[in-house]
CSV table of C-alpha atoms in Angstrom, one decimal:
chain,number,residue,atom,x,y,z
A,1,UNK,CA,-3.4,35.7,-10.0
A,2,UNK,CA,-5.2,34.1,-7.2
A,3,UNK,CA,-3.6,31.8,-4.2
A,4,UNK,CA,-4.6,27.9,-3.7
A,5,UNK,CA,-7.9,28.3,-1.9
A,6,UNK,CA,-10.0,24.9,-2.6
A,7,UNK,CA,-9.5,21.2,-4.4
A,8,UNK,CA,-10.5,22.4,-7.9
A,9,UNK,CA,-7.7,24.8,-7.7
A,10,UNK,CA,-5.4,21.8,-6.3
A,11,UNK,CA,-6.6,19.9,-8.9
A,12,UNK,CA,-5.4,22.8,-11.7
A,13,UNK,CA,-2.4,22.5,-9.7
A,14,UNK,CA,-1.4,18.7,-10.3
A,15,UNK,CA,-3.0,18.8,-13.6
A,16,UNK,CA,-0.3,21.4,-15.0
A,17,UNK,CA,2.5,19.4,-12.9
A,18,UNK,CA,1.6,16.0,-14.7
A,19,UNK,CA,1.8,17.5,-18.0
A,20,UNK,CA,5.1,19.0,-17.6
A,21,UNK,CA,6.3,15.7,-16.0
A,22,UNK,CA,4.7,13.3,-18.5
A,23,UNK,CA,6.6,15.5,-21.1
A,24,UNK,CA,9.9,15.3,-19.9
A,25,UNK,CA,12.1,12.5,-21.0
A,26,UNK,CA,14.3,12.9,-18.3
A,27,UNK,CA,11.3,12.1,-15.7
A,28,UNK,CA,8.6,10.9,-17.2
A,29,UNK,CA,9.4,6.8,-17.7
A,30,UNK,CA,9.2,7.2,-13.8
A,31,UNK,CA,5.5,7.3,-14.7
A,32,UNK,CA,5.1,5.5,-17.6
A,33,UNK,CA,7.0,3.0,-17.6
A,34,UNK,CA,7.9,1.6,-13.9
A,35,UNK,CA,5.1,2.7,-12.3
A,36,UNK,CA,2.7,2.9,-15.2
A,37,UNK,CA,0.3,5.4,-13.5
A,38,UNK,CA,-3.3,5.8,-14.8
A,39,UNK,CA,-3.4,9.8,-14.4
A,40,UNK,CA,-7.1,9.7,-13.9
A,41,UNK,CA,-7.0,7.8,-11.0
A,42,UNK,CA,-3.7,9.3,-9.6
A,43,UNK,CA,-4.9,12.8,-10.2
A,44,UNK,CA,-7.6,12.5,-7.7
A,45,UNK,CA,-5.0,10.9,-5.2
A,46,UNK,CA,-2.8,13.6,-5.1
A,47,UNK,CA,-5.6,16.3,-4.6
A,48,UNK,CA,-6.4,14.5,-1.9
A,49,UNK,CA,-3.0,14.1,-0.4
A,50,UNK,CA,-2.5,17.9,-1.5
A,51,UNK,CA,-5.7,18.9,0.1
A,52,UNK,CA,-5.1,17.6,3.4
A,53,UNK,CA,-1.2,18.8,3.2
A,54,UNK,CA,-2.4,22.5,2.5
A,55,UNK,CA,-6.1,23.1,3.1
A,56,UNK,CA,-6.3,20.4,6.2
A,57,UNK,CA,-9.4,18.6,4.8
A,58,UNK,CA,-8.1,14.9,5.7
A,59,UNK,CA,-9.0,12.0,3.7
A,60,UNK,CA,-5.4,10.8,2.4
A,61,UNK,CA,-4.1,7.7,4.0
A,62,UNK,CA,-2.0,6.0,2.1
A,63,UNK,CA,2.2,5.7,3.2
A,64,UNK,CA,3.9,8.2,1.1
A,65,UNK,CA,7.2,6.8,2.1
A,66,UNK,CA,6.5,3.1,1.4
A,67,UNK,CA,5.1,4.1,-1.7
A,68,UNK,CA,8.1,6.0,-2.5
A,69,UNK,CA,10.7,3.2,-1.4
A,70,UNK,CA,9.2,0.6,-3.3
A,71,UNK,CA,9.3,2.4,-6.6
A,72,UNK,CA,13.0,2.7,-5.7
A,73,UNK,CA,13.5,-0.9,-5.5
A,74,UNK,CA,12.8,-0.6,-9.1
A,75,UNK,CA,14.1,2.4,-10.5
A,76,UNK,CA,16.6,4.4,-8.2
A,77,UNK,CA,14.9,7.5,-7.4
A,78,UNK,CA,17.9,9.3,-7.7
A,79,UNK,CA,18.2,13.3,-6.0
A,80,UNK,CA,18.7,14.6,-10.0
A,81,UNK,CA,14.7,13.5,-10.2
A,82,UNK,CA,13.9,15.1,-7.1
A,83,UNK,CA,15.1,18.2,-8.4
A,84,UNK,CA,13.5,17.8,-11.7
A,85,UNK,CA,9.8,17.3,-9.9
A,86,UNK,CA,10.6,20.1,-7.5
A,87,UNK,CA,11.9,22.1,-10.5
A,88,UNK,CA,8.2,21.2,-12.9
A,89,UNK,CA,6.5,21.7,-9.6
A,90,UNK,CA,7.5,24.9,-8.4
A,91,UNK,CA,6.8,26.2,-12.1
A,92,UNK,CA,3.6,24.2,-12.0
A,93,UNK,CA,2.7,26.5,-8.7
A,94,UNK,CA,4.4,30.0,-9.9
A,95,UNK,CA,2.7,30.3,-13.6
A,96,UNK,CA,-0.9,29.6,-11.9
A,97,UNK,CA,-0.8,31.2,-8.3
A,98,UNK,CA,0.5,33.4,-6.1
A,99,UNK,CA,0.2,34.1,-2.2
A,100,UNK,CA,0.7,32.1,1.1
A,101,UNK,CA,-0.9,29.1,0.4
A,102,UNK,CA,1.4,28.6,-3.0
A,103,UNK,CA,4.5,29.3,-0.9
A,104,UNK,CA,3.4,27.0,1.8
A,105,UNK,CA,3.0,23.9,-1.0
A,106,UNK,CA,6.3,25.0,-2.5
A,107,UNK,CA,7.7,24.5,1.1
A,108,UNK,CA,5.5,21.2,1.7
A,109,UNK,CA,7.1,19.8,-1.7
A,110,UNK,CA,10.5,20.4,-1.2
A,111,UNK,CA,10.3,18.7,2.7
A,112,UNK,CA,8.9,15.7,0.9
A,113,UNK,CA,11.3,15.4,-1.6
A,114,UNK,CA,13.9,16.0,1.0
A,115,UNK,CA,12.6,13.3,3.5
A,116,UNK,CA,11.8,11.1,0.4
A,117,UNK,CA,15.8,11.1,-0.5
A,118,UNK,CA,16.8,10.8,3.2
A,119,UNK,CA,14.7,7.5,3.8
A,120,UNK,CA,15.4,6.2,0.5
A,121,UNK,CA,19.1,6.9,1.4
A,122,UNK,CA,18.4,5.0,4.8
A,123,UNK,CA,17.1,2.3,3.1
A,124,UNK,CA,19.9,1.5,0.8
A,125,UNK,CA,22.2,0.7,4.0
């Protein structure tokens, strides 16, 4: 098993995560149903956002955080989610790489979910 080195492996990356998302009932209305994502726009999106996260190509430039605290205003993005993304995206890493790069998105992902549930936390006072 190879590490992350490039966007097409980024892109197998979210790909597998999706799927294992979009098939779990205790996640996936997140997606389907309050934020209604088209995956093959949003795929692109997050190899972007991944990209520049772990390889340093630039190019993403949207506000996570907004983006995260407005879905909240319409479904609570409660910490039992954030566990079950971390949990279907550190599997999503572990059954298809392995090396620095995997641990260092592992890492990435659980600082955003942690910041994630600290501002939406914030902005509930």
């Amino acid at each position: 098993m190879h590490d992350i080195q490039n966007q097409d492996d980024l892109f197998l990356l979210v790909d597998a995560f999706y799927k294992k998302l979009l098939s779990d009932d205790s996640i996936s209305y997140i997606f389907t149903d309050v934020v209604k994502i088209h995956l093959e726009e949003h795929l692109p999106i997050l190899v972007t956002f991944w990209s520049q996260a772990i390889l340093g190509t630039g190019g993403y430039s949207k506000n996570l955080t907004q983006i995260h605290l407005d879905i909240d205003t319409r479904e609570h993005l409660t910490p039992e989610l954030f566990m079950i993304w971390l949990s279907h995206f550190y599997a999503s890493v572990d059954e298809n790489f392995q090396g620095a790069k995997s641990e260092q998105i592992k890492t990435q992902a659980l600082s955003i979910a942690t910041v994630m549930q600290i501002k939406i936390s914030q902005n509930k006072r």
